């Protein structure tokens, strides 16, 4: 009888241990599932959003300016007929009806991709401000300003920084967009926020260069979310 009681107790202990173990594993499984979904939400928003937006949307009744820098030579998937970033800029123009301004450097970059990467890296190391050929736009009448460029070494090309130094976009909705070969928006939202602490930097869009020509649908969906 005593033996039976001992065996019964041992069975109960084993069952309890299995149940507790399963519960612990389950809870930690839930936690890791939860944390991975939080991670993925966070990575979606930090990957594609620019962060500190107040309204999250543009001024619907305001005027829109689309500023871009783009090349057809010295491009990863080039030479091109139309630069990747220009394609995206034109899609933005079509839907928003905004005005376009192209940043044209005084000194063009080399026509080969490799040589361009070297010049661009040197400019970044030197914190250079290459001169812009065309007159800067008067931005005072615009409420929503898109700033687009290829990602160069994770950043806006330095000639875009020349543009940013030359205009004041504080108080406006400012929206980054890029084309790239894997870096997404790179550091462009942070650059805009640093440059214009009083701007409302909205959710940006990064398009892979080789997808730029077919990106109108994605661009339109992004613009709709921005309030266009
Ligand atoms: C100098 C240079 C640096 C680049 N650096 C990056 C980079 O850091 N990350 C990335 O994803 N693509 C990089 N790329 C690829 C370009 O962002 C991509 O080809 C872009 O679509 C070119 O756009 P465009 O035709 O408007 O000039 C680089 C290209 C060049 C020429």
Short mmCIF file of C-alpha atoms and ligand atoms in Angstrom, two decimals:
data_model
loop_
_atom_site.label_atom_id
_atom_site.label_comp_id
_atom_site.label_asym_id
_atom_site.label_seq_id
_atom_site.Cartn_x
_atom_site.Cartn_y
_atom_site.Cartn_z
CA UNK A 1 0.00 0.00 0.00
CA UNK A 2 2.77 2.36 1.05
CA UNK A 3 4.60 1.48 -2.18
CA UNK A 4 1.47 2.37 -4.20
CA UNK A 5 1.20 5.75 -2.47
CA UNK A 6 4.84 6.50 -3.26
CA UNK A 7 4.40 5.54 -6.92
CA UNK A 8 1.20 7.63 -7.14
CA UNK A 9 2.97 10.63 -5.59
CA UNK A 10 5.90 10.23 -8.01
CA UNK A 11 3.51 10.13 -10.98
CA UNK A 12 1.78 13.32 -9.73
CA UNK A 13 5.17 15.04 -9.34
CA UNK A 14 6.21 14.06 -12.87
CA UNK A 15 2.89 15.25 -14.35
CA UNK A 16 3.12 18.53 -12.41
CA UNK A 17 6.69 19.05 -13.57
CA UNK A 18 5.71 18.43 -17.19
CA UNK A 19 2.75 20.84 -16.93
CA UNK A 20 4.82 23.57 -15.24
CA UNK A 21 7.63 23.11 -17.74
CA UNK A 22 5.23 23.39 -20.69
CA UNK A 23 3.65 26.49 -19.14
CA UNK A 24 7.02 28.17 -18.70
CA UNK A 25 8.07 27.25 -22.22
CA UNK A 26 4.76 28.51 -23.55
CA UNK A 27 4.99 31.80 -21.72
CA UNK A 28 8.52 32.44 -22.88
CA UNK A 29 7.47 31.37 -26.38
CA UNK A 30 4.71 33.96 -26.26
CA UNK A 31 7.16 36.52 -25.00
CA UNK A 32 9.57 35.84 -27.81
CA UNK A 33 6.75 35.89 -30.36
CA UNK A 34 5.58 39.16 -28.86
CA UNK A 35 9.02 40.67 -28.86
CA UNK A 36 9.69 39.59 -32.41
CA UNK A 37 6.48 41.22 -33.60
CA UNK A 38 7.45 44.35 -31.69
CA UNK A 39 10.85 44.19 -33.33
CA UNK A 40 9.33 43.84 -36.74
CA UNK A 41 6.91 46.72 -36.16
CA UNK A 42 9.79 48.81 -34.90
CA UNK A 43 11.96 47.88 -37.85
CA UNK A 44 9.20 48.71 -40.32
CA UNK A 45 8.66 52.11 -38.79
CA UNK A 46 12.30 52.98 -38.36
CA UNK A 47 13.15 51.58 -41.79
CA UNK A 48 10.61 53.56 -43.69
CA UNK A 49 9.42 56.28 -41.42
CA UNK A 50 11.21 59.40 -40.58
CA UNK A 51 10.00 59.59 -37.02
CA UNK A 52 9.03 62.81 -35.30
CA UNK A 53 6.04 63.70 -37.40
CA UNK A 54 3.39 65.82 -35.69
CA UNK A 55 0.35 65.17 -37.86
CA UNK A 56 1.82 62.41 -40.02
CA UNK A 57 0.29 64.15 -43.02
CA UNK A 58 1.04 67.00 -45.39
CA UNK A 59 -0.88 70.25 -45.58
CA UNK A 60 -3.55 69.22 -48.09
CA UNK A 61 -4.32 72.77 -49.14
CA UNK A 62 -0.67 73.78 -49.23
CA UNK A 63 1.79 74.07 -52.12
CA UNK A 64 4.19 71.23 -52.87
CA UNK A 65 7.78 71.34 -54.08
CA UNK A 66 9.70 68.26 -55.20
CA UNK A 67 13.47 68.69 -55.00
CA UNK A 68 15.67 65.96 -56.40
CA UNK A 69 19.17 65.03 -57.49
CA UNK A 70 19.57 62.18 -59.94
CA UNK A 71 22.04 60.81 -62.50
CA UNK A 72 21.93 58.65 -65.59
CA UNK A 73 25.67 57.80 -65.70
CA UNK A 74 27.83 56.38 -62.95
CA UNK A 75 24.72 54.62 -61.64
CA UNK A 76 24.77 51.02 -60.42
CA UNK A 77 22.09 49.87 -62.91
CA UNK A 78 23.07 52.42 -65.59
CA UNK A 79 23.64 54.02 -67.97
CA UNK A 80 20.00 55.05 -67.90
CA UNK A 81 17.72 57.14 -70.07
CA UNK A 82 16.12 58.69 -67.01
CA UNK A 83 17.76 58.68 -63.58
CA UNK A 84 16.19 56.42 -60.95
CA UNK A 85 15.42 59.19 -58.50
CA UNK A 86 14.07 61.43 -61.25
CA UNK A 87 11.58 58.67 -62.12
CA UNK A 88 10.29 58.67 -58.56
CA UNK A 89 10.26 62.48 -58.47
CA UNK A 90 8.14 62.51 -61.63
CA UNK A 91 5.66 60.02 -60.12
CA UNK A 92 5.37 62.29 -57.08
CA UNK A 93 4.82 65.27 -59.35
CA UNK A 94 2.06 63.47 -61.26
CA UNK A 95 0.02 62.72 -58.17
CA UNK A 96 0.68 65.88 -56.15
CA UNK A 97 0.73 68.43 -58.97
CA UNK A 98 3.73 70.03 -57.24
CA UNK A 99 6.60 71.99 -58.76
CA UNK A 100 9.93 70.29 -59.42
CA UNK A 101 13.42 71.56 -58.78
CA UNK A 102 16.45 69.55 -59.94
CA UNK A 103 19.76 69.99 -58.13
CA UNK A 104 22.45 70.26 -60.82
CA UNK A 105 26.06 70.35 -59.61
CA UNK A 106 28.49 72.79 -61.24
CA UNK A 107 31.00 69.97 -61.63
CA UNK A 108 29.49 66.74 -62.86
CA UNK A 109 30.56 63.47 -61.28
CA UNK A 110 32.62 60.93 -63.27
CA UNK A 111 30.71 58.82 -65.77
CA UNK A 112 31.92 55.52 -64.29
CA UNK A 113 30.26 54.02 -61.22
CA UNK A 114 33.54 53.13 -59.49
CA UNK A 115 35.04 56.59 -59.97
CA UNK A 116 31.83 58.21 -58.74
CA UNK A 117 31.90 56.15 -55.56
CA UNK A 118 35.46 57.32 -54.86
CA UNK A 119 34.66 61.01 -55.45
CA UNK A 120 31.50 60.74 -53.37
CA UNK A 121 33.36 59.13 -50.48
CA UNK A 122 36.02 61.82 -50.56
CA UNK A 123 33.33 64.52 -50.50
CA UNK A 124 31.69 62.85 -47.52
CA UNK A 125 35.01 62.54 -45.66
CA UNK A 126 35.70 66.22 -46.34
CA UNK A 127 32.14 67.26 -45.37
CA UNK A 128 32.25 69.08 -48.71
CA UNK A 129 29.55 71.34 -50.14
CA UNK A 130 29.86 71.02 -53.95
CA UNK A 131 28.45 74.05 -55.75
CA UNK A 132 25.03 73.98 -57.40
CA UNK A 133 24.75 75.31 -60.96
CA UNK A 134 21.12 76.43 -61.04
CA UNK A 135 19.53 79.14 -58.88
CA UNK A 136 18.02 77.83 -55.66
CA UNK A 137 14.22 77.97 -55.55
CA UNK A 138 12.34 80.43 -53.36
CA UNK A 139 10.89 77.95 -50.89
CA UNK A 140 8.92 80.51 -48.88
CA UNK A 141 5.62 79.78 -50.66
CA UNK A 142 5.76 76.01 -50.18
CA UNK A 143 4.21 74.05 -47.33
CA UNK A 144 5.27 70.52 -48.33
CA UNK A 145 8.77 69.86 -49.61
CA UNK A 146 10.01 66.47 -50.86
CA UNK A 147 13.79 66.02 -50.93
CA UNK A 148 14.93 63.08 -53.05
CA UNK A 149 18.29 61.64 -54.07
CA UNK A 150 20.18 58.40 -54.56
CA UNK A 151 21.65 57.07 -51.34
CA UNK A 152 25.40 57.59 -51.53
CA UNK A 153 27.39 55.87 -48.81
CA UNK A 154 24.31 55.67 -46.63
CA UNK A 155 23.53 59.38 -46.93
CA UNK A 156 22.30 62.16 -49.17
CA UNK A 157 25.05 63.06 -51.68
CA UNK A 158 26.93 66.11 -50.40
CA UNK A 159 25.55 68.30 -53.19
CA UNK A 160 22.13 67.78 -51.59
CA UNK A 161 23.61 69.03 -48.33
CA UNK A 162 24.64 72.18 -50.24
CA UNK A 163 20.98 72.57 -51.18
CA UNK A 164 19.80 71.96 -47.59
CA UNK A 165 22.23 74.61 -46.30
CA UNK A 166 20.91 77.08 -48.85
CA UNK A 167 17.20 76.96 -48.00
CA UNK A 168 15.22 77.09 -44.78
CA UNK A 169 12.61 74.36 -44.51
CA UNK A 170 11.83 74.87 -40.82
CA UNK A 171 8.09 75.06 -40.19
CA UNK A 172 7.28 73.01 -43.31
CA UNK A 173 6.37 69.39 -43.90
CA UNK A 174 9.56 67.83 -45.27
CA UNK A 175 9.54 64.38 -46.82
CA UNK A 176 12.63 62.34 -47.77
CA UNK A 177 12.68 59.92 -50.68
CA UNK A 178 15.54 57.93 -52.13
CA UNK A 179 16.54 55.33 -54.63
CA UNK A 180 19.17 52.86 -53.50
CA UNK A 181 20.59 49.37 -53.86
CA UNK A 182 19.77 48.11 -50.38
CA UNK A 183 20.10 50.98 -47.91
CA UNK A 184 16.48 52.16 -48.05
CA UNK A 185 16.27 55.72 -46.83
CA UNK A 186 19.73 55.43 -45.27
CA UNK A 187 20.38 58.32 -42.93
CA UNK A 188 18.30 60.85 -44.90
CA UNK A 189 15.44 61.34 -42.37
CA UNK A 190 17.94 62.01 -39.58
CA UNK A 191 19.83 64.45 -41.78
CA UNK A 192 16.63 66.40 -42.43
CA UNK A 193 15.68 66.42 -38.76
CA UNK A 194 19.15 67.62 -37.76
CA UNK A 195 19.16 70.31 -40.43
CA UNK A 196 15.62 71.57 -39.69
CA UNK A 197 14.69 70.93 -36.06
CA UNK A 198 11.44 72.85 -36.51
CA UNK A 199 10.30 70.99 -39.62
CA UNK A 200 7.70 68.24 -39.55
CA UNK A 201 9.72 65.42 -41.14
CA UNK A 202 7.20 62.93 -42.49
CA UNK A 203 7.36 59.27 -43.46
CA UNK A 204 9.76 58.82 -46.37
CA UNK A 205 10.04 56.28 -49.16
CA UNK A 206 13.07 54.37 -50.40
CA UNK A 207 12.77 52.64 -53.79
CA UNK A 208 15.32 50.19 -55.15
CA UNK A 209 16.95 51.78 -58.20
CA UNK A 210 16.13 48.89 -60.51
CA UNK A 211 12.44 49.10 -59.44
CA UNK A 212 12.16 52.86 -59.91
CA UNK A 213 10.57 52.73 -63.37
CA UNK A 214 7.81 50.46 -62.03
CA UNK A 215 7.27 52.18 -58.71
CA UNK A 216 4.30 54.41 -59.49
CA UNK A 217 1.88 52.16 -57.55
CA UNK A 218 4.06 52.11 -54.44
CA UNK A 219 4.66 55.85 -54.72
CA UNK A 220 0.94 56.56 -55.04
CA UNK A 221 0.10 54.40 -51.99
CA UNK A 222 2.72 56.20 -49.92
CA UNK A 223 1.41 59.60 -51.06
CA UNK A 224 -2.14 58.59 -50.18
CA UNK A 225 -1.00 57.76 -46.66
CA UNK A 226 0.67 61.16 -46.51
CA UNK A 227 -2.68 62.80 -47.25
CA UNK A 228 -2.59 63.40 -51.02
C1 LIG B 1 28.68 57.10 -55.17
C2 LIG B 1 27.61 56.08 -54.95
C3 LIG B 1 27.39 55.59 -53.68
C4 LIG B 1 26.31 54.70 -53.45
N1 LIG B 1 26.08 54.28 -52.18
C5 LIG B 1 25.01 53.50 -51.95
C6 LIG B 1 24.70 53.11 -50.62
O1 LIG B 1 25.35 53.47 -49.64
N2 LIG B 1 23.60 52.32 -50.43
C7 LIG B 1 22.83 51.90 -51.48
O2 LIG B 1 21.86 51.19 -51.24
N3 LIG B 1 23.09 52.27 -52.76
C8 LIG B 1 24.17 53.06 -53.01
N4 LIG B 1 24.42 53.46 -54.29
C9 LIG B 1 23.49 53.08 -55.38
C10 LIG B 1 22.56 54.24 -55.74
O3 LIG B 1 21.91 54.76 -54.60
C11 LIG B 1 21.48 53.80 -56.75
O4 LIG B 1 22.10 53.26 -57.88
C12 LIG B 1 20.52 54.90 -57.14
O5 LIG B 1 19.31 54.33 -57.60
C13 LIG B 1 21.02 55.84 -58.23
O6 LIG B 1 20.01 56.80 -58.47
P1 LIG B 1 20.05 57.92 -59.58
O7 LIG B 1 19.88 57.26 -60.94
O8 LIG B 1 18.86 58.79 -59.28
O9 LIG B 1 21.33 58.67 -59.46
C14 LIG B 1 25.50 54.30 -54.54
C15 LIG B 1 25.79 54.75 -55.84
C16 LIG B 1 26.82 55.63 -56.05
C17 LIG B 1 27.09 56.15 -57.45
#
